[in-house]
Coordinates of C-alpha atoms in Angstrom, one line a residue:
X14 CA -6.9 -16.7 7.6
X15 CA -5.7 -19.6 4.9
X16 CA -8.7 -19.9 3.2
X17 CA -8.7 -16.2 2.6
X18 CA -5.2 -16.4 1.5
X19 CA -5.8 -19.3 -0.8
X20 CA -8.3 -17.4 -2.5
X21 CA -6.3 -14.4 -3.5
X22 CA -4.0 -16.5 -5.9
X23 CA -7.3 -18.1 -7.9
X24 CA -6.7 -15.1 -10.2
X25 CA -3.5 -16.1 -11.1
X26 CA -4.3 -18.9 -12.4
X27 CA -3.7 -18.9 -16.4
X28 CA -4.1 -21.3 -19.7
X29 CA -1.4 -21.3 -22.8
X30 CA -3.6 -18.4 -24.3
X31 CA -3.1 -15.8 -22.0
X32 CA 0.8 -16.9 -23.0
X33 CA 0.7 -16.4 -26.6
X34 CA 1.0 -20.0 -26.7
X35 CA -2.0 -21.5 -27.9
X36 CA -0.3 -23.9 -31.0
X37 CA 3.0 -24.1 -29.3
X38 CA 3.7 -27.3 -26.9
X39 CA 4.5 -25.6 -23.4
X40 CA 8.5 -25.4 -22.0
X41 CA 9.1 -28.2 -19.2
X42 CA 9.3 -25.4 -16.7
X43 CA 6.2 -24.1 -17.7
X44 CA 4.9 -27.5 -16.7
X45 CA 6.4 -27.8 -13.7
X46 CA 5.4 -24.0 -12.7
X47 CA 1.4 -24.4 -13.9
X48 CA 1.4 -27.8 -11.7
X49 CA 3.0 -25.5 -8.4
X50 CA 0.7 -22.7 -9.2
X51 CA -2.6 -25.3 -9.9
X52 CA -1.4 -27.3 -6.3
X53 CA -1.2 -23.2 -4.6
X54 CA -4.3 -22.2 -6.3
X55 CA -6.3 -25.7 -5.2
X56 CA -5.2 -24.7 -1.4
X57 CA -2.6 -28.2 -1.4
X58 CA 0.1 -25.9 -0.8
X59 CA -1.0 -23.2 1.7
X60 CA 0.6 -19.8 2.3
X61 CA 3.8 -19.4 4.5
X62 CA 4.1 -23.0 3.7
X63 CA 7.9 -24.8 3.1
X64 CA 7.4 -26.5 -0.9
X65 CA 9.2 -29.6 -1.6
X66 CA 13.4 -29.7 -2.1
X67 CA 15.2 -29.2 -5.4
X68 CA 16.0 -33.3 -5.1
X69 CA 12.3 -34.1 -4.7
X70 CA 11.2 -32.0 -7.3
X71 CA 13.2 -33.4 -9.8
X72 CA 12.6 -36.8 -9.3
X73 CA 8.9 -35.7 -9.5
X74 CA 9.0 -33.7 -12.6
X75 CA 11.8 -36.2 -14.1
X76 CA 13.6 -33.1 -15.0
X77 CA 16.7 -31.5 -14.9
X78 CA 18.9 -28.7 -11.7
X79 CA 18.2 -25.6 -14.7
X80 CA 15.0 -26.3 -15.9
X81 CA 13.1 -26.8 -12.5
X82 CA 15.3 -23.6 -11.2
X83 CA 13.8 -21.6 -14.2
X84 CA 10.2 -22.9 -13.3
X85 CA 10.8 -21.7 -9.5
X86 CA 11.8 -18.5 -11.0
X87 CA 8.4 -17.8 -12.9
X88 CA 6.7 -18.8 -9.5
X89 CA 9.1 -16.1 -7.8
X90 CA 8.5 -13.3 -10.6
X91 CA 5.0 -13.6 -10.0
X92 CA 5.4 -13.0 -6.2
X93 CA 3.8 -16.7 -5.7
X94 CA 7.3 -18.4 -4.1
X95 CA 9.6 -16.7 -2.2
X96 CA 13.2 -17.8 -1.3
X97 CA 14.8 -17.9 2.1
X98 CA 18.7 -18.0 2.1
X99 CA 19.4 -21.7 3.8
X100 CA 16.3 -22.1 4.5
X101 CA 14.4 -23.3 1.3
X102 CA 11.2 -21.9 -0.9
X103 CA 7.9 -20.7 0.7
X104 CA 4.3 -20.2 -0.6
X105 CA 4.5 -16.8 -0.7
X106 CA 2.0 -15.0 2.2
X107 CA -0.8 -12.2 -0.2
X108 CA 0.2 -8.8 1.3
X109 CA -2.6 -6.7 2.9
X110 CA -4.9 -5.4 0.0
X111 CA -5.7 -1.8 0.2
X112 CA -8.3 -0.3 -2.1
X113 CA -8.1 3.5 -2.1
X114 CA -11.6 5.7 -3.4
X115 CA -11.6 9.2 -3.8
X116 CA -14.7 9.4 -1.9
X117 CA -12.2 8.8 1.1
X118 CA -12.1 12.8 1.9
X119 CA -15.5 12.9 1.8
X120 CA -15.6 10.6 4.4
X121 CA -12.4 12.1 6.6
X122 CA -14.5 15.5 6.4
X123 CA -17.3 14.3 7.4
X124 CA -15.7 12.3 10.7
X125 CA -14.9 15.9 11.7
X126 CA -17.7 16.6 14.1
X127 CA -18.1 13.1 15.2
X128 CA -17.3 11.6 18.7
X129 CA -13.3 11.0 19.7
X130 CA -14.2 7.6 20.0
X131 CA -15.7 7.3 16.8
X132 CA -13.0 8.7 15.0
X133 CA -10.4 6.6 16.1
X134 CA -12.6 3.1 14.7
X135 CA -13.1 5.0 11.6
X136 CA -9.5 5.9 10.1
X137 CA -8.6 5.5 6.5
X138 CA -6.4 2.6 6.9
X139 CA -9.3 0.9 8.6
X140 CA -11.7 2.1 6.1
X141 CA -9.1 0.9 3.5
X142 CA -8.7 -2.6 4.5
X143 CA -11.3 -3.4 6.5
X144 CA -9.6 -4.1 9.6
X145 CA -9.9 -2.7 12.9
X146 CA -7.8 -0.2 14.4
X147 CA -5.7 -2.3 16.8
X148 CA -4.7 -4.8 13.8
X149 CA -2.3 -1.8 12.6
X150 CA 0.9 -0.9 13.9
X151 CA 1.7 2.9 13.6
X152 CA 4.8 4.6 13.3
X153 CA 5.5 8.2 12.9
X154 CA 8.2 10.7 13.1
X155 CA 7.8 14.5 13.9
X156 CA 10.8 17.0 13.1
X157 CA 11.1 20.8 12.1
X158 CA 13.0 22.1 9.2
X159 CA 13.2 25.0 6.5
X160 CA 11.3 24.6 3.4
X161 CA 13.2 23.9 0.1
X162 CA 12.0 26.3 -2.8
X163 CA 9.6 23.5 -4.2
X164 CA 7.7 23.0 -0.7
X165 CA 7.5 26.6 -0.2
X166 CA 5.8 27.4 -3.8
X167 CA 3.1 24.7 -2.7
X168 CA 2.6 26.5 0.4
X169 CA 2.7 30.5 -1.4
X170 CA 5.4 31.2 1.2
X171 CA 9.3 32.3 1.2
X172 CA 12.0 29.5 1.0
X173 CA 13.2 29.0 4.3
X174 CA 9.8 29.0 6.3
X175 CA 10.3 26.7 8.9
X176 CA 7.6 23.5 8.7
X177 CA 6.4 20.9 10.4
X178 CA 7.5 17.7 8.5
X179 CA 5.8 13.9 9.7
X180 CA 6.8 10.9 8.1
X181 CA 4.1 8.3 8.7
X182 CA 4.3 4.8 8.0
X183 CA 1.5 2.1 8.9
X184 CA 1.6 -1.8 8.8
X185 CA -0.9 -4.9 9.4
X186 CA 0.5 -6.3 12.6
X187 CA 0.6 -9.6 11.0
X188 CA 3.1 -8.2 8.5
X189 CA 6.8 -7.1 8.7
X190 CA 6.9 -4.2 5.8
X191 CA 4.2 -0.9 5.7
X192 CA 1.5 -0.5 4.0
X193 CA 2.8 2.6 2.8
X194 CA 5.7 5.4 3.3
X195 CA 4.9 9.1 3.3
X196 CA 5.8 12.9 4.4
X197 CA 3.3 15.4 5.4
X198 CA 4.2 19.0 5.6
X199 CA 2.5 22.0 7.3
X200 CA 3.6 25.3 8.0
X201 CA 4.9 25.5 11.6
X202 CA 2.9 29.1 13.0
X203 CA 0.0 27.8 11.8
X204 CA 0.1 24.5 13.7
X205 CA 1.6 26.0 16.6
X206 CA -1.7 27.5 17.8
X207 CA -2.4 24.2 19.1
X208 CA 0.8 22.5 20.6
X209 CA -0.9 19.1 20.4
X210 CA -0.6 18.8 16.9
X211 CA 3.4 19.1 17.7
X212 CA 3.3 16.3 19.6
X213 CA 4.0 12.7 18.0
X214 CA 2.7 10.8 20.7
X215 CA -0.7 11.8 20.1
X216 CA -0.7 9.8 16.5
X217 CA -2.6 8.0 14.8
X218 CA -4.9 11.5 15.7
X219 CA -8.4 10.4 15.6
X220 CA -10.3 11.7 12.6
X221 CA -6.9 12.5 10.9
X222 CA -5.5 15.6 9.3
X223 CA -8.7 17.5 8.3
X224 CA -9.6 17.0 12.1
X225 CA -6.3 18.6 13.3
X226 CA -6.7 21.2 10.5
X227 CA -10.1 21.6 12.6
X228 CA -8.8 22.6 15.8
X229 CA -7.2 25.5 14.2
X230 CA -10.4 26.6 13.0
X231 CA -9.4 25.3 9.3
X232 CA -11.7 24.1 7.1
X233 CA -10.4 21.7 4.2
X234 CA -12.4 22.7 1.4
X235 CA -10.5 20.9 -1.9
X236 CA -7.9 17.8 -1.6
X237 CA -5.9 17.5 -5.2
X238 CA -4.3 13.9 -5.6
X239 CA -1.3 14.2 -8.5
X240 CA -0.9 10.3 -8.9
X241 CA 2.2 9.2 -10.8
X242 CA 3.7 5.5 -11.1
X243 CA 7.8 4.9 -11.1
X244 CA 10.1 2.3 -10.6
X245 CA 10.9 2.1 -6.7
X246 CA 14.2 3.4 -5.2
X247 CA 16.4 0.3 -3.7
X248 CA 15.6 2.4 -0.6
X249 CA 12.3 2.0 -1.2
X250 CA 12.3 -1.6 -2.4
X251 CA 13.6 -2.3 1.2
X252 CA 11.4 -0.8 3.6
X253 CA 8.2 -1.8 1.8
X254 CA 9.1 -5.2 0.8
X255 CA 8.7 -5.4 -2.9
X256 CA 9.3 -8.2 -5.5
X257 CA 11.4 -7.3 -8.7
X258 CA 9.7 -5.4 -11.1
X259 CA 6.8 -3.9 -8.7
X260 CA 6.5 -0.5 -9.3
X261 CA 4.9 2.3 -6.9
X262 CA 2.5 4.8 -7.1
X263 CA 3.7 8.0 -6.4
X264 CA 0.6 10.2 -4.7
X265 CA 1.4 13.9 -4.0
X266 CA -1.5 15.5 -1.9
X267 CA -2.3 19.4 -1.7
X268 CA -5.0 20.0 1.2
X269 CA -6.6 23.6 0.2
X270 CA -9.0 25.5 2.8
X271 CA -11.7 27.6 2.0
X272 CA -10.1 30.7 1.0
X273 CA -8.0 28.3 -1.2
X274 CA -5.0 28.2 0.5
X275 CA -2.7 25.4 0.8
X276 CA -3.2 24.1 4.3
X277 CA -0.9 20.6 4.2
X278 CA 0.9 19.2 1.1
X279 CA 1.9 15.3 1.3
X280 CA 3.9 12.4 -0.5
X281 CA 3.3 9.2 -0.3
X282 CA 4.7 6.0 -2.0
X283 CA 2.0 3.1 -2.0
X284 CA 3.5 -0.5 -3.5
X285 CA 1.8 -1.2 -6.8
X286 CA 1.5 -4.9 -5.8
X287 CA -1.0 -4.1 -2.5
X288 CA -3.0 -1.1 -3.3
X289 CA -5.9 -0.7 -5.8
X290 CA -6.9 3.1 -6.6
X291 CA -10.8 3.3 -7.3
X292 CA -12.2 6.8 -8.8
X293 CA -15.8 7.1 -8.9
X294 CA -16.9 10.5 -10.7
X295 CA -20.7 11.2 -10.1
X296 CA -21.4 13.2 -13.3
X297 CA -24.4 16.2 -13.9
X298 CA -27.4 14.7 -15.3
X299 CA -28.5 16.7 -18.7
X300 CA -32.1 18.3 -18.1

């Protein structure tokens, strides 16, 4: 697991051009902070890994408390060090990557008529990361409420129409934060036909939403992604983990079914510094 860790900070590595610095002689701190970041990048100091004490350091690098505390802070900034109250600096451990494709619904749709079995090896966050299932912890929550005027205009229903609100989050098992935060809505009749789709316990449901959708003899026939990016809540810095300055992106689903209404409408918070969005768009070919 180290080696793979190593090599997600090679691309971090950077020369006094990328700075703006090309004719300029380089800062002390910036010094000291391309020597950490060369020792991390060469795998001498692995992730999760304690780094030398203030004292040593400055008896290495022959400089002084401020400048090696602003060269730590680059390292920080950049998510490479991390700081532990009265414990000391750490080699920062590389989060999970996720890589999201829009070809993901494709794929969730078709899972519908497969096998139970293959449904749950075959779920987006495995798909996603390219781990298996039981390297994920799941948590979700299941409650019933009255939609606010926004929610209910999604769904072309009156204010008030009681719904069926999850909030899911997922994490690596080897990780303390999720991978991502988010709240699913649908409308509580419709669901209700099929009382195991009111039940939490049954999550992470194999195959998904669309295959819940399914059982209700609902097929999803368009899935509309509105993808914004924000600066995080401090709420939401918290439960995912994130460094200063990461921002999210902020991915509001609408599930639409053949007849072209709204079915399930979603939002989700994914952490800018763990998740890559891919869009591939197959275009018609001119005759």
């Amino acid at each position: 697991m180290a080696v793979d860790q190593v090599k997600t900070y090679r691309g971090l590595k950077m020369n006094r051009s990328s700075r703006g610095r090309r004719d300029a002689m380089p800062a002390k701190y910036e010094l000291i902070s391309d020597d950490l970041r060369r020792r991390i990048v060469a795998g001498e100091l692995l992730p999760g890994t304690r780094i030398p004490g203030e004292a040593e350091l400055i008896k290495r690098y022959k400089v002084s408390i401020p400048t090696l505390r602003q060269a730590l802070s680059v390292l920080r900034t950049e998510g490479i060090l991390e700081a532990k109250h009265g414990v000391g600096t750490f080699v920062r451990t590389p989060r999970l990557k996720v890589v999201r494709r829009n070809d993901r619904h494709h794929r969730e749709k078709a899972m519908v008529h497969s096998s139970e079995q293959e449904r749950r090896q075959n779920g987006s966050a495995e798909t996603d990361t390219g781990h298996r299932t039981d390297e994920f912890a799941f948590s979700t929550e299941y409650e019933t409420g009255p939609a606010t005027e926004p929610v209910a205009k999604v769904f072309g229903v009156p204010a008030g129409t009681q719904l069926l609100q999850r909030t899911y989050r997922s994490r690596f098992v080897d990780e303390d934060v999720p991978l991502s935060t988010g709240v699913s809505y649908l409308v509580l009749d419709t669901v209700s036909k099929n009382p195991d789709l009111l039940d939490p316990r049954n999550e992470p449901w194999p195959g998904g939403t669309m295959h819940q959708l399914s059982t209700l003899g609902i097929e999803v026939d368009q899935v509309v992604e509105d993808i914004t990016t924000r600066l995080p809540s401090p709420e939401e810095i918290d439960q995912l983990g994130l460094l200063p300055g990461t921002a999210v992106f902020a991915v509001r689903k609408t599930m639409r079914d053949i007849n072209g209404q709204v079915v399930e409408f979603s939002d989700f918070v994914l952490p800018g510094d763990r998740h890559r969005l891919i869009y591939t768009t197959q275009l018609e070919r001119w005759t």
